[in-house]
């Protein structure tokens, strides 16, 4: 008794996310960057304003005045990020969110004022203009770190189930995956209904039931 030749099985191709979904993701990231920049830009103004106000009205040294200004801007930025930039992100763990925000903000504070400290005490650049320039440079470097850390760890996206429901790109990927499984017979078999002569569904058929003569 002969055996039929069996061709080697190949893995089915993975579903591809359409280019429209990729563009949607990029547009979402661009909108997020614009909102982050709007809040961050306002925070920079608050930071520099408080910095110069403290320097001219108190006897605090440059770096200490800068730290006071940074703390004020951190409070301002949290309100803006939470209720404007990332208002649609997960709000379930506020205690954890606040703890991570303070942790990454403290790291950003060290980065920002470390630049100013190095310029002031390392190179002797301590005129009012130089202090403001290096304060601004420190803010810029720290902002890059904050953008990455806040969106990755602090203001996280909602759970995957909610993301699929609200994200067109995720819905498209889920639909393609479902269609891919359907085409390759990965869906569970279901009991069909017999079709009548007019093309309408008739009574339910039983699996394995023989036809009467």
PDB file of N, CA, C and O in Angstrom, residues 5 14-15 40 89 126 154 180:
ATOM      1  N   UNK A   5       2.967  11.382  -0.808  1.00  0.00           N
ATOM      2  CA  UNK A   5       4.095  12.254  -0.472  1.00  0.00           C
ATOM      3  C   UNK A   5       3.610  13.441   0.352  1.00  0.00           C
ATOM      4  O   UNK A   5       2.592  14.045   0.032  1.00  0.00           O
ATOM      5  N   UNK A  14       3.299  35.755   9.455  1.00  0.00           N
ATOM      6  CA  UNK A  14       2.744  36.583  10.530  1.00  0.00           C
ATOM      7  C   UNK A  14       1.967  37.747   9.931  1.00  0.00           C
ATOM      8  O   UNK A  14       2.341  38.291   8.898  1.00  0.00           O
ATOM      9  N   UNK A  15       0.847  38.108  10.558  1.00  0.00           N
ATOM     10  CA  UNK A  15       0.063  39.236  10.041  1.00  0.00           C
ATOM     11  C   UNK A  15       0.842  40.536  10.146  1.00  0.00           C
ATOM     12  O   UNK A  15       1.554  40.777  11.120  1.00  0.00           O
ATOM     13  N   UNK A  40       5.998  71.525  29.367  1.00  0.00           N
ATOM     14  CA  UNK A  40       7.402  71.720  29.706  1.00  0.00           C
ATOM     15  C   UNK A  40       7.873  73.133  29.446  1.00  0.00           C
ATOM     16  O   UNK A  40       8.661  73.696  30.221  1.00  0.00           O
ATOM     17  N   UNK A  89      -4.032  58.528  30.484  1.00  0.00           N
ATOM     18  CA  UNK A  89      -3.250  57.378  30.929  1.00  0.00           C
ATOM     19  C   UNK A  89      -3.864  56.763  32.180  1.00  0.00           C
ATOM     20  O   UNK A  89      -4.780  57.299  32.793  1.00  0.00           O
ATOM     21  N   UNK A 126      29.878  82.569  36.570  1.00  0.00           N
ATOM     22  CA  UNK A 126      28.834  82.857  37.557  1.00  0.00           C
ATOM     23  C   UNK A 126      28.205  84.239  37.398  1.00  0.00           C
ATOM     24  O   UNK A 126      27.596  84.761  38.332  1.00  0.00           O
ATOM     25  N   UNK A 154       6.050  56.500  34.605  1.00  0.00           N
ATOM     26  CA  UNK A 154       5.143  57.206  35.511  1.00  0.00           C
ATOM     27  C   UNK A 154       3.717  57.209  34.971  1.00  0.00           C
ATOM     28  O   UNK A 154       2.806  56.640  35.573  1.00  0.00           O
ATOM     29  N   UNK A 180      -6.169  35.997  10.278  1.00  0.00           N
ATOM     30  CA  UNK A 180      -5.094  35.056   9.975  1.00  0.00           C
ATOM     31  C   UNK A 180      -5.411  33.682  10.563  1.00  0.00           C
ATOM     32  O   UNK A 180      -5.244  32.647   9.911  1.00  0.00           O
TER      33      UNK A 180
END
